Short mmCIF file of C-alpha atoms in Angstrom, two decimals:
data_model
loop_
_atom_site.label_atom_id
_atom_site.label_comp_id
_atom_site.label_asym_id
_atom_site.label_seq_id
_atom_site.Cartn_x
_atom_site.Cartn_y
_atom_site.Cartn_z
CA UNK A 1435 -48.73 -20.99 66.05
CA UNK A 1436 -48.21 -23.51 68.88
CA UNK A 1437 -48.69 -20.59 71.62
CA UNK A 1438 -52.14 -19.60 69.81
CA UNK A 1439 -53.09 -23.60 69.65
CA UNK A 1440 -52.36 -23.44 73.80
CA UNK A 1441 -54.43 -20.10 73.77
CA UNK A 1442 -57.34 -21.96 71.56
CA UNK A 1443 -57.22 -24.77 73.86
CA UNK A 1444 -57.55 -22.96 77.16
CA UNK A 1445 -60.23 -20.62 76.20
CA UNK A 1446 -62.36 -23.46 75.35
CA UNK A 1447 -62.16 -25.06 78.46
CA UNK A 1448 -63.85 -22.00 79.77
CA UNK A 1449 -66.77 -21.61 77.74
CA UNK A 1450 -69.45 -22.89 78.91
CA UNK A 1451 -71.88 -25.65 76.70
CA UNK A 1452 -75.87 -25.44 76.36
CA UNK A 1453 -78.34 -27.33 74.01
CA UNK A 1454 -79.21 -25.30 71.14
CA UNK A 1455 -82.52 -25.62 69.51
CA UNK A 1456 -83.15 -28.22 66.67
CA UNK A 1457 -82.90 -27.39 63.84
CA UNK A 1458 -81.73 -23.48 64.48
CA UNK A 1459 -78.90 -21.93 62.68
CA UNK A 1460 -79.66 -17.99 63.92
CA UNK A 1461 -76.19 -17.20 64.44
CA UNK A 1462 -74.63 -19.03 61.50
CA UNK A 1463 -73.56 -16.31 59.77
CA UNK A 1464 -70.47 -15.46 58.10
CA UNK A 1465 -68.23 -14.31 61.10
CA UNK A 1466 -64.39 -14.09 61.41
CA UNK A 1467 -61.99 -16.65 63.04
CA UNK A 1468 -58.45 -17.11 63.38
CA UNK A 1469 -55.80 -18.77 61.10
CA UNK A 1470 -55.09 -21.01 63.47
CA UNK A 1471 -58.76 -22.49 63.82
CA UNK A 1472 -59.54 -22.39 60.17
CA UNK A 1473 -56.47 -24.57 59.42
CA UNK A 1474 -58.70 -27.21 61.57
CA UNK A 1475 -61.92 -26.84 59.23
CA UNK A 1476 -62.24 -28.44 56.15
CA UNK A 1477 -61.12 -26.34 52.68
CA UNK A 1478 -64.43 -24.70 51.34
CA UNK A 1479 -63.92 -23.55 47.38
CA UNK A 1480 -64.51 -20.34 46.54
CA UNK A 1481 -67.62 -20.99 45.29
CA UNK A 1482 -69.15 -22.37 48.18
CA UNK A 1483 -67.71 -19.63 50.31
CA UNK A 1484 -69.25 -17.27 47.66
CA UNK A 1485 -72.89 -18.96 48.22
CA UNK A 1486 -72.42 -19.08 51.49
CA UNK A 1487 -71.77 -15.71 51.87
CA UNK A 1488 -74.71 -14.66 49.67
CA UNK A 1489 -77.20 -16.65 51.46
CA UNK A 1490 -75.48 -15.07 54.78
CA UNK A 1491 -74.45 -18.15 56.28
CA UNK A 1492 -71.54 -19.84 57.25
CA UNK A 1493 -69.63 -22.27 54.84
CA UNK A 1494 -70.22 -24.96 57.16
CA UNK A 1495 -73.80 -24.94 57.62
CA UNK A 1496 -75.29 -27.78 56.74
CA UNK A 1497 -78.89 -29.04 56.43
CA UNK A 1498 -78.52 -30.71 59.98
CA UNK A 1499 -76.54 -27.82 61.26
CA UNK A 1500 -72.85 -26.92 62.09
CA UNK A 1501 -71.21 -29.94 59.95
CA UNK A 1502 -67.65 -28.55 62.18
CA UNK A 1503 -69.25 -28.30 65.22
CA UNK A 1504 -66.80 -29.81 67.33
CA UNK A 1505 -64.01 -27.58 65.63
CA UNK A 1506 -66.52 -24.49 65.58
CA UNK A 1507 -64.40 -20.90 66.21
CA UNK A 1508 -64.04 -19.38 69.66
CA UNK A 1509 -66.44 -17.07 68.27
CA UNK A 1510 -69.30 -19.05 67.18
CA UNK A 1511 -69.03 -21.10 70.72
CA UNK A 1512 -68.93 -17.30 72.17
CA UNK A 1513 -73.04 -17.12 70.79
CA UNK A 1514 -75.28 -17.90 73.67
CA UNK A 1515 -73.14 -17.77 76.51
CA UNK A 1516 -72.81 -14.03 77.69
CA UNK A 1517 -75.62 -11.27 77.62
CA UNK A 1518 -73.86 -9.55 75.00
CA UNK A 1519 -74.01 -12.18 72.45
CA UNK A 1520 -77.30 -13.69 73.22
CA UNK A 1521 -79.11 -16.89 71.84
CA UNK A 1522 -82.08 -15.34 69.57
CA UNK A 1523 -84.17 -18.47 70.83
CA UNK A 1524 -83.64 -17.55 74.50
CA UNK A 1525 -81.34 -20.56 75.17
CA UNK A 1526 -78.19 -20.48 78.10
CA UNK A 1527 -75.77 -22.32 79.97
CA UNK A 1528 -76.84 -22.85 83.66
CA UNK A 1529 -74.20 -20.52 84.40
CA UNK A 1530 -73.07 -18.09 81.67
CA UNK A 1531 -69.10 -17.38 80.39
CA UNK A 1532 -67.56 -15.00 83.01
CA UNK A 1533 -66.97 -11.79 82.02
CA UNK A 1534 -63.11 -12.00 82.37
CA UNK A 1535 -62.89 -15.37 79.74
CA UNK A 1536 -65.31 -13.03 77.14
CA UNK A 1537 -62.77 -10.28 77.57
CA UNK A 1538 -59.52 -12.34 76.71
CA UNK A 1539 -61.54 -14.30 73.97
CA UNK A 1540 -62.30 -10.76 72.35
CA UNK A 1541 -58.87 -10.14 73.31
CA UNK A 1542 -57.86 -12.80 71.53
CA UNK A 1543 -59.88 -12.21 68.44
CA UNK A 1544 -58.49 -8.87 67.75
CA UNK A 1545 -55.03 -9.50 67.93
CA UNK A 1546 -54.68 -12.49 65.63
CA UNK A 1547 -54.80 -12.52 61.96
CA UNK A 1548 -58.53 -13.47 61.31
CA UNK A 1549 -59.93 -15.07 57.64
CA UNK A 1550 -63.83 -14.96 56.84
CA UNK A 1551 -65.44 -18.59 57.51
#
């Protein structure tokens, strides 16, 4: 778990931050992350992972937003930053994720256990 932590750590560094628009939760849906990053987020019952999940949103969304935004998954930081996960309100990093750090963050993604947020 240590390796993936080091893996976690390193991919971050390479993604790339913008300012999202107030207010805008567009791609706050349920999505996928690894055991390693939920183990970082706060416990969610099963009845708030069941609303959530029926309102398609994420667990975490609050009324102000991402309420684990600084612990967010690779994937949800992943949302804006390359063409093929674009921001639905048109919003981008000067300089977007390079195609090589999107590949191992997929890369990533697919071979670790992932849990539903």
């Amino acid at each position: 778990m240590y390796k993936n932590r080091d893996i976690i750590a390193r991919l971050r560094e390479q993604i790339p931050s913008f300012e999202c628009v107030a207010g805008c939760h567009d791609c706050c849906g349920p999505v996928t992350t690894s055991s390693e990053e939920i183990s970082r987020l706060p416990v969610k019952s099963d009845a708030e992972h069941e609303a959530a999940l029926g309102d398609l949103s994420c667990v975490h969304l609050g009324p102000n937003g991402c309420t684990v935004y600084g612990e967010r998954p690779l994937i949800c930081r992943l949302f804006g930053t390359t063409p093929s996960m674009p921001c639905p309100n048109g919003r981008r990093p000067d300089v977007m994720i390079g195609a090589k750090v999107e590949r191992q963050i997929h890369h990533y993604i697919a071979n670790t256990r992932q849990v539903l947020v």
